[in-house]
């Protein structure tokens, strides 16, 4: 991969949100480390898939990449231009080249704007298309590309079905002719049969327009279907990054293994044969992450040395990058998984003993 | 004699000045003791309304009509008065809902919500009830149950809340458990925990389970018998393996073709069903799926397709079903879907990162 093939490069990106306390004086009592040191590179014309459970920081990373959420530190370079230090005006012009598709099309489209107005707004802001007719032409072509009829122009979002609304969202991103599209859970709000239509549409658009995607989703099967490279996030950091096929056949990080084994496959033969690696407990709070390897509290392969006190960095093993001290030993079967009991995790400051409530004597007599 | 026999269940919502909605339109299925039955379909197919109707939880409003029969152990659930229904609900039939946060009372500690069931149906009080509640929470895998009892729903994580809800549902060892999308709101690793828990509960106690879901993967791993719903009717019923191996109804074929699979390669095209769930034909005018169907023929329109009974308990509602493999060469549109599971299952055996011994299929 040469330098010119890289469209986006993220270096040590951090996004920390302060936790405030107090009424008059806002005291910062801590930080939620939503994204805590992520490095990744997205090749031009390829799809980078980002997976992880809710709260792992994948959406924040996508937003920080587009500078919709200002990063705390780190660098994001887009086609050689450093975005984090770019003045607001220049950044705005850059936004034409990088667009976003949101999860819920109903809440990301203005209910009082018709489709034409939704699609024209971006064109006007960026001064694309000199006249109304020219803009109409661009919009018409975009509608064709996403498979919406021309009569859609005068309609409002509520008049469309969920799948069509998502197509409007895609058209809004496409109309500016971007190079990078960040799609945050593009299909999770849709029904299965509609999901497949939208996934196919994203695939076709990439083929015809040469788009670069960053697809953020919790559904591993969807991500695997459309991504060339997949990054797995856990508690604000990448734990493994590999080409899609390799991640599936040879997952190296224990978390990836658990994630892969948890995804239900619509095939009874596969379902009966496979072994589930059940993770105990829940995601720890990102305000108070575990020391060392963030996954060690739930890891079935956790070792008494290194795991709890030394934070693993991403290192290359074959074509993958993995953040685990023991990846090789786990891959060869030298280390065996052991049972982990669930630990109670809760956000900092909420750990107090709850007050005892006196019980009413009769059921249904709650006031 | 089946434990639950639902026959021709129909639910309609009528409102003055508006078209009557046939949410459930003649659904029939049966559940044997200890069996896991799946109701699968997309949003709007009537799967949740079916479960609410069985439990008598539909809001009593003018215009609501529930017809048909639902015989549970000799009593018709739909004919019960509120009093006797309350006796059955929670004791013999229990339900697990999709969103645990909105089905738990936010201002009452978990313990009290669990003991309420015990007090109402098993007459347990005070310390005994509390002890039993702690045992229940422990059974569903909640760590430190004594302390949890005093906590409020917002203090628990999503997975823990769903476990608490399951603890309430199994408190009286019901004979039938209805789970309405029990894992849809949860992350995959938590989903795996909950599904495993449900499987264990069913296996250990012999409870029958009705699993309502849109996720074919969940169905493939859990259900003995699967009912596929479309627009308020069951369009195909089959045992789990035959359904996935040789789906007959074009809608089932389409659903299976739409799901991206973890064991399929990058760039393999999905075969989505064209159109959306809104494009339905009313059942009296023909097959509701006809407007979206790739195998549509003239006979599809005119009158509703009759239920065709095939061998070993299979049935489908289609005049031009997808041919069973081996009989006629399958048309190109459906071929990859029908052939795929077998081929990739073989590949899976060698490629899977975590091979595991094969389990016997439940009788």
PDB file of C-alpha atoms in Angstrom, chain A residues 46-47 52-55 58 158-162 164-165 191-197 199-201 203-204 206-207 218-222 224-228 245 248-251 255 257-283 298 342-346 350-364 366-367, chain B residues 41-43 105 108-109 112-113 116 119-120 125 141 143-144 147-148 150-152 154-155 157-160 186-193 195-196 199 214-218 220-222 240-241 244-245 251 255-278 292 340-342 344-346 348-349 351-361:
ATOM      1  CA  UNK A  46     -12.004   0.344  -0.232  1.00  0.00           C
ATOM      2  CA  UNK A  47     -14.347  -0.263   2.654  1.00  0.00           C
ATOM      3  CA  UNK A  52     -17.910  -3.401  18.372  1.00  0.00           C
ATOM      4  CA  UNK A  53     -20.613  -3.465  20.964  1.00  0.00           C
ATOM      5  CA  UNK A  54     -22.581  -0.422  22.032  1.00  0.00           C
ATOM      6  CA  UNK A  55     -20.437   1.940  24.054  1.00  0.00           C
ATOM      7  CA  UNK A  58     -17.127   3.303  17.231  1.00  0.00           C
ATOM      8  CA  UNK A 158     -42.942  10.660   6.243  1.00  0.00           C
ATOM      9  CA  UNK A 159     -44.434   9.599   2.916  1.00  0.00           C
ATOM     10  CA  UNK A 160     -41.685   7.029   2.371  1.00  0.00           C
ATOM     11  CA  UNK A 161     -41.038   3.617   3.825  1.00  0.00           C
ATOM     12  CA  UNK A 162     -37.977   2.994   5.994  1.00  0.00           C
ATOM     13  CA  UNK A 164     -36.734   4.539   0.884  1.00  0.00           C
ATOM     14  CA  UNK A 165     -35.932   7.017   3.646  1.00  0.00           C
ATOM     15  CA  UNK A 191     -36.131  -4.946   8.140  1.00  0.00           C
ATOM     16  CA  UNK A 192     -34.101  -7.906   6.913  1.00  0.00           C
ATOM     17  CA  UNK A 193     -35.364  -7.866   3.320  1.00  0.00           C
ATOM     18  CA  UNK A 194     -34.837  -4.081   3.093  1.00  0.00           C
ATOM     19  CA  UNK A 195     -31.391  -4.343   4.711  1.00  0.00           C
ATOM     20  CA  UNK A 196     -30.242  -6.499   1.830  1.00  0.00           C
ATOM     21  CA  UNK A 197     -31.469  -3.926  -0.696  1.00  0.00           C
ATOM     22  CA  UNK A 199     -26.394  -3.240   1.413  1.00  0.00           C
ATOM     23  CA  UNK A 200     -26.496  -4.102  -2.280  1.00  0.00           C
ATOM     24  CA  UNK A 201     -27.049  -0.442  -3.151  1.00  0.00           C
ATOM     25  CA  UNK A 203     -21.982  -2.081  -2.952  1.00  0.00           C
ATOM     26  CA  UNK A 204     -23.162  -0.947  -6.384  1.00  0.00           C
ATOM     27  CA  UNK A 206     -18.920   1.842  -4.594  1.00  0.00           C
ATOM     28  CA  UNK A 207     -18.357  -0.045  -7.831  1.00  0.00           C
ATOM     29  CA  UNK A 218     -22.629  -3.722  15.429  1.00  0.00           C
ATOM     30  CA  UNK A 219     -23.763  -6.464  13.063  1.00  0.00           C
ATOM     31  CA  UNK A 220     -20.654  -8.452  12.182  1.00  0.00           C
ATOM     32  CA  UNK A 221     -22.322 -10.262   9.303  1.00  0.00           C
ATOM     33  CA  UNK A 222     -23.254  -6.992   7.585  1.00  0.00           C
ATOM     34  CA  UNK A 224     -18.114  -8.696   6.903  1.00  0.00           C
ATOM     35  CA  UNK A 225     -20.292  -8.630   3.815  1.00  0.00           C
ATOM     36  CA  UNK A 226     -19.255  -5.177   2.662  1.00  0.00           C
ATOM     37  CA  UNK A 227     -15.809  -4.572   4.142  1.00  0.00           C
ATOM     38  CA  UNK A 228     -12.330  -5.197   2.804  1.00  0.00           C
ATOM     39  CA  UNK A 245     -11.751 -13.105   5.340  1.00  0.00           C
ATOM     40  CA  UNK A 248     -13.295 -14.636  10.146  1.00  0.00           C
ATOM     41  CA  UNK A 249     -11.078 -17.640   9.546  1.00  0.00           C
ATOM     42  CA  UNK A 250      -8.287 -16.698  11.944  1.00  0.00           C
ATOM     43  CA  UNK A 251      -9.442 -14.347  14.648  1.00  0.00           C
ATOM     44  CA  UNK A 255     -12.524 -10.634  22.065  1.00  0.00           C
ATOM     45  CA  UNK A 257     -13.133 -14.868  18.869  1.00  0.00           C
ATOM     46  CA  UNK A 258     -15.922 -14.361  21.383  1.00  0.00           C
ATOM     47  CA  UNK A 259     -17.677 -11.885  19.111  1.00  0.00           C
ATOM     48  CA  UNK A 260     -17.475 -14.222  16.121  1.00  0.00           C
ATOM     49  CA  UNK A 261     -18.771 -17.161  18.084  1.00  0.00           C
ATOM     50  CA  UNK A 262     -21.715 -15.122  19.413  1.00  0.00           C
ATOM     51  CA  UNK A 263     -23.152 -14.113  16.040  1.00  0.00           C
ATOM     52  CA  UNK A 264     -26.064 -16.372  15.150  1.00  0.00           C
ATOM     53  CA  UNK A 265     -25.810 -17.910  11.675  1.00  0.00           C
ATOM     54  CA  UNK A 266     -29.048 -18.780   9.886  1.00  0.00           C
ATOM     55  CA  UNK A 267     -28.088 -22.400   9.376  1.00  0.00           C
ATOM     56  CA  UNK A 268     -29.017 -25.113  11.892  1.00  0.00           C
ATOM     57  CA  UNK A 269     -26.006 -27.274  11.002  1.00  0.00           C
ATOM     58  CA  UNK A 270     -23.560 -24.491  11.765  1.00  0.00           C
ATOM     59  CA  UNK A 271     -25.454 -23.461  14.870  1.00  0.00           C
ATOM     60  CA  UNK A 272     -25.401 -26.953  16.345  1.00  0.00           C
ATOM     61  CA  UNK A 273     -21.782 -27.614  15.631  1.00  0.00           C
ATOM     62  CA  UNK A 274     -20.104 -24.514  16.843  1.00  0.00           C
ATOM     63  CA  UNK A 275     -18.814 -23.816  20.248  1.00  0.00           C
ATOM     64  CA  UNK A 276     -19.815 -20.586  21.883  1.00  0.00           C
ATOM     65  CA  UNK A 277     -17.279 -18.584  23.806  1.00  0.00           C
ATOM     66  CA  UNK A 278     -19.565 -16.923  26.277  1.00  0.00           C
ATOM     67  CA  UNK A 279     -18.193 -13.744  27.783  1.00  0.00           C
ATOM     68  CA  UNK A 280     -19.071 -13.142  31.382  1.00  0.00           C
ATOM     69  CA  UNK A 281     -20.487  -9.826  32.496  1.00  0.00           C
ATOM     70  CA  UNK A 282     -20.802  -6.540  30.644  1.00  0.00           C
ATOM     71  CA  UNK A 283     -18.657  -3.875  29.074  1.00  0.00           C
ATOM     72  CA  UNK A 298     -13.714 -10.634  30.787  1.00  0.00           C
ATOM     73  CA  UNK A 342     -18.989 -12.056  35.922  1.00  0.00           C
ATOM     74  CA  UNK A 343     -17.809  -8.967  37.718  1.00  0.00           C
ATOM     75  CA  UNK A 344     -20.025  -6.117  38.575  1.00  0.00           C
ATOM     76  CA  UNK A 345     -19.238  -3.076  36.532  1.00  0.00           C
ATOM     77  CA  UNK A 346     -20.845   0.241  36.939  1.00  0.00           C
ATOM     78  CA  UNK A 350     -22.835   5.067  41.022  1.00  0.00           C
ATOM     79  CA  UNK A 351     -21.400   2.315  43.085  1.00  0.00           C
ATOM     80  CA  UNK A 352     -22.953   3.299  46.390  1.00  0.00           C
ATOM     81  CA  UNK A 353     -25.112   0.883  48.252  1.00  0.00           C
ATOM     82  CA  UNK A 354     -28.724   1.608  47.210  1.00  0.00           C
ATOM     83  CA  UNK A 355     -31.140   2.726  49.882  1.00  0.00           C
ATOM     84  CA  UNK A 356     -33.432   0.138  51.308  1.00  0.00           C
ATOM     85  CA  UNK A 357     -37.037   0.731  50.391  1.00  0.00           C
ATOM     86  CA  UNK A 358     -39.727  -0.474  52.707  1.00  0.00           C
ATOM     87  CA  UNK A 359     -41.825  -3.092  51.019  1.00  0.00           C
ATOM     88  CA  UNK A 360     -45.553  -2.649  50.703  1.00  0.00           C
ATOM     89  CA  UNK A 361     -47.375  -5.636  52.102  1.00  0.00           C
ATOM     90  CA  UNK A 362     -49.733  -6.319  49.222  1.00  0.00           C
ATOM     91  CA  UNK A 363     -48.719  -6.725  45.631  1.00  0.00           C
ATOM     92  CA  UNK A 364     -50.052  -4.018  43.400  1.00  0.00           C
ATOM     93  CA  UNK A 366     -47.379   0.677  44.998  1.00  0.00           C
ATOM     94  CA  UNK A 367     -48.225   4.346  45.092  1.00  0.00           C
TER      95      UNK A 367
ATOM     96  CA  UNK B  41     -41.347 -12.383  10.306  1.00  0.00           C
ATOM     97  CA  UNK B  42     -40.587  -8.775   9.571  1.00  0.00           C
ATOM     98  CA  UNK B  43     -42.128  -5.806  11.327  1.00  0.00           C
ATOM     99  CA  UNK B 105     -41.089  -0.576  36.799  1.00  0.00           C
ATOM    100  CA  UNK B 108     -39.519  -0.189  42.371  1.00  0.00           C
ATOM    101  CA  UNK B 109     -36.493  -2.290  43.356  1.00  0.00           C
ATOM    102  CA  UNK B 112     -39.921  -6.389  44.960  1.00  0.00           C
ATOM    103  CA  UNK B 113     -40.845  -6.946  41.339  1.00  0.00           C
ATOM    104  CA  UNK B 116     -44.590  -9.830  43.656  1.00  0.00           C
ATOM    105  CA  UNK B 119     -46.568 -13.611  46.546  1.00  0.00           C
ATOM    106  CA  UNK B 120     -49.384 -13.567  44.023  1.00  0.00           C
ATOM    107  CA  UNK B 125     -44.136 -13.824  52.011  1.00  0.00           C
ATOM    108  CA  UNK B 141     -26.785 -15.738  36.359  1.00  0.00           C
ATOM    109  CA  UNK B 143     -23.894 -12.016  40.339  1.00  0.00           C
ATOM    110  CA  UNK B 144     -24.353 -10.960  43.957  1.00  0.00           C
ATOM    111  CA  UNK B 147     -27.545  -6.951  46.742  1.00  0.00           C
ATOM    112  CA  UNK B 148     -29.270  -6.789  43.352  1.00  0.00           C
ATOM    113  CA  UNK B 150     -32.459  -3.824  46.511  1.00  0.00           C
ATOM    114  CA  UNK B 151     -31.389  -2.133  43.311  1.00  0.00           C
ATOM    115  CA  UNK B 152     -33.510  -0.329  40.763  1.00  0.00           C
ATOM    116  CA  UNK B 154     -31.592   1.763  36.008  1.00  0.00           C
ATOM    117  CA  UNK B 155     -28.709   0.474  38.101  1.00  0.00           C
ATOM    118  CA  UNK B 157     -27.061  -3.119  32.609  1.00  0.00           C
ATOM    119  CA  UNK B 158     -29.243  -4.159  29.681  1.00  0.00           C
ATOM    120  CA  UNK B 159     -28.262  -7.796  29.877  1.00  0.00           C
ATOM    121  CA  UNK B 160     -28.827  -7.904  33.647  1.00  0.00           C
ATOM    122  CA  UNK B 186     -28.932  -6.385  23.313  1.00  0.00           C
ATOM    123  CA  UNK B 187     -25.379  -6.634  22.009  1.00  0.00           C
ATOM    124  CA  UNK B 188     -24.286  -9.879  20.359  1.00  0.00           C
ATOM    125  CA  UNK B 189     -22.149 -11.166  23.211  1.00  0.00           C
ATOM    126  CA  UNK B 190     -24.971 -10.457  25.683  1.00  0.00           C
ATOM    127  CA  UNK B 191     -27.456 -11.957  23.217  1.00  0.00           C
ATOM    128  CA  UNK B 192     -25.438 -15.168  23.224  1.00  0.00           C
ATOM    129  CA  UNK B 193     -25.547 -15.236  27.034  1.00  0.00           C
ATOM    130  CA  UNK B 195     -30.042 -17.332  24.422  1.00  0.00           C
ATOM    131  CA  UNK B 196     -27.859 -19.849  26.220  1.00  0.00           C
ATOM    132  CA  UNK B 199     -31.938 -22.877  26.192  1.00  0.00           C
ATOM    133  CA  UNK B 214     -37.036 -11.452  13.181  1.00  0.00           C
ATOM    134  CA  UNK B 215     -33.558 -12.951  13.370  1.00  0.00           C
ATOM    135  CA  UNK B 216     -33.234 -16.157  11.369  1.00  0.00           C
ATOM    136  CA  UNK B 217     -29.910 -16.869  13.045  1.00  0.00           C
ATOM    137  CA  UNK B 218     -31.577 -17.035  16.455  1.00  0.00           C
ATOM    138  CA  UNK B 220     -31.619 -21.635  13.497  1.00  0.00           C
ATOM    139  CA  UNK B 221     -29.955 -22.125  16.851  1.00  0.00           C
ATOM    140  CA  UNK B 222     -32.998 -22.539  19.065  1.00  0.00           C
ATOM    141  CA  UNK B 240     -35.984 -26.304  11.753  1.00  0.00           C
ATOM    142  CA  UNK B 241     -33.626 -28.274   9.498  1.00  0.00           C
ATOM    143  CA  UNK B 244     -33.374 -23.900   6.292  1.00  0.00           C
ATOM    144  CA  UNK B 245     -32.316 -26.656   3.946  1.00  0.00           C
ATOM    145  CA  UNK B 251     -40.984 -15.458   1.110  1.00  0.00           C
ATOM    146  CA  UNK B 255     -35.687 -13.974   3.730  1.00  0.00           C
ATOM    147  CA  UNK B 256     -32.874 -16.508   3.749  1.00  0.00           C
ATOM    148  CA  UNK B 257     -31.342 -14.871   0.689  1.00  0.00           C
ATOM    149  CA  UNK B 258     -31.454 -11.426   2.288  1.00  0.00           C
ATOM    150  CA  UNK B 259     -29.441 -12.214   5.380  1.00  0.00           C
ATOM    151  CA  UNK B 260     -25.720 -11.513   5.097  1.00  0.00           C
ATOM    152  CA  UNK B 261     -23.906 -14.484   6.528  1.00  0.00           C
ATOM    153  CA  UNK B 262     -20.797 -14.414   8.605  1.00  0.00           C
ATOM    154  CA  UNK B 263     -19.424 -17.432   6.760  1.00  0.00           C
ATOM    155  CA  UNK B 264     -19.978 -15.989   3.284  1.00  0.00           C
ATOM    156  CA  UNK B 265     -17.214 -14.148   1.486  1.00  0.00           C
ATOM    157  CA  UNK B 266     -16.864 -10.452   0.768  1.00  0.00           C
ATOM    158  CA  UNK B 267     -18.806  -9.191  -2.188  1.00  0.00           C
ATOM    159  CA  UNK B 268     -21.187 -12.108  -2.518  1.00  0.00           C
ATOM    160  CA  UNK B 269     -24.404 -10.547  -3.691  1.00  0.00           C
ATOM    161  CA  UNK B 270     -27.432 -10.718  -1.456  1.00  0.00           C
ATOM    162  CA  UNK B 271     -30.766 -11.581  -3.034  1.00  0.00           C
ATOM    163  CA  UNK B 272     -33.125  -9.091  -1.468  1.00  0.00           C
ATOM    164  CA  UNK B 273     -36.894  -9.260  -1.781  1.00  0.00           C
ATOM    165  CA  UNK B 274     -37.963  -6.345  -3.974  1.00  0.00           C
ATOM    166  CA  UNK B 275     -40.410  -3.767  -2.646  1.00  0.00           C
ATOM    167  CA  UNK B 276     -41.309  -3.308   0.996  1.00  0.00           C
ATOM    168  CA  UNK B 277     -43.728  -4.781   3.522  1.00  0.00           C
ATOM    169  CA  UNK B 278     -46.156  -2.053   2.557  1.00  0.00           C
ATOM    170  CA  UNK B 292     -43.094  -8.847  -4.246  1.00  0.00           C
ATOM    171  CA  UNK B 340     -25.868 -22.261  -0.139  1.00  0.00           C
ATOM    172  CA  UNK B 341     -26.457 -23.608   3.386  1.00  0.00           C
ATOM    173  CA  UNK B 342     -25.145 -27.067   2.544  1.00  0.00           C
ATOM    174  CA  UNK B 344     -21.043 -23.332   3.146  1.00  0.00           C
ATOM    175  CA  UNK B 345     -21.750 -25.661   6.034  1.00  0.00           C
ATOM    176  CA  UNK B 346     -19.179 -28.024   4.568  1.00  0.00           C
ATOM    177  CA  UNK B 348     -17.542 -24.074   7.691  1.00  0.00           C
ATOM    178  CA  UNK B 349     -16.423 -27.424   9.037  1.00  0.00           C
ATOM    179  CA  UNK B 351     -12.792 -22.988   8.106  1.00  0.00           C
ATOM    180  CA  UNK B 352     -14.469 -22.392  11.414  1.00  0.00           C
ATOM    181  CA  UNK B 353     -12.213 -20.876  14.043  1.00  0.00           C
ATOM    182  CA  UNK B 354     -13.927 -22.810  16.785  1.00  0.00           C
ATOM    183  CA  UNK B 355     -14.885 -26.320  15.735  1.00  0.00           C
ATOM    184  CA  UNK B 356     -17.108 -28.120  18.163  1.00  0.00           C
ATOM    185  CA  UNK B 357     -18.646 -31.554  18.514  1.00  0.00           C
ATOM    186  CA  UNK B 358     -21.967 -32.050  16.810  1.00  0.00           C
ATOM    187  CA  UNK B 359     -25.002 -32.112  19.021  1.00  0.00           C
ATOM    188  CA  UNK B 360     -27.926 -34.432  18.587  1.00  0.00           C
ATOM    189  CA  UNK B 361     -31.057 -32.755  17.343  1.00  0.00           C
TER     190      UNK B 361
END
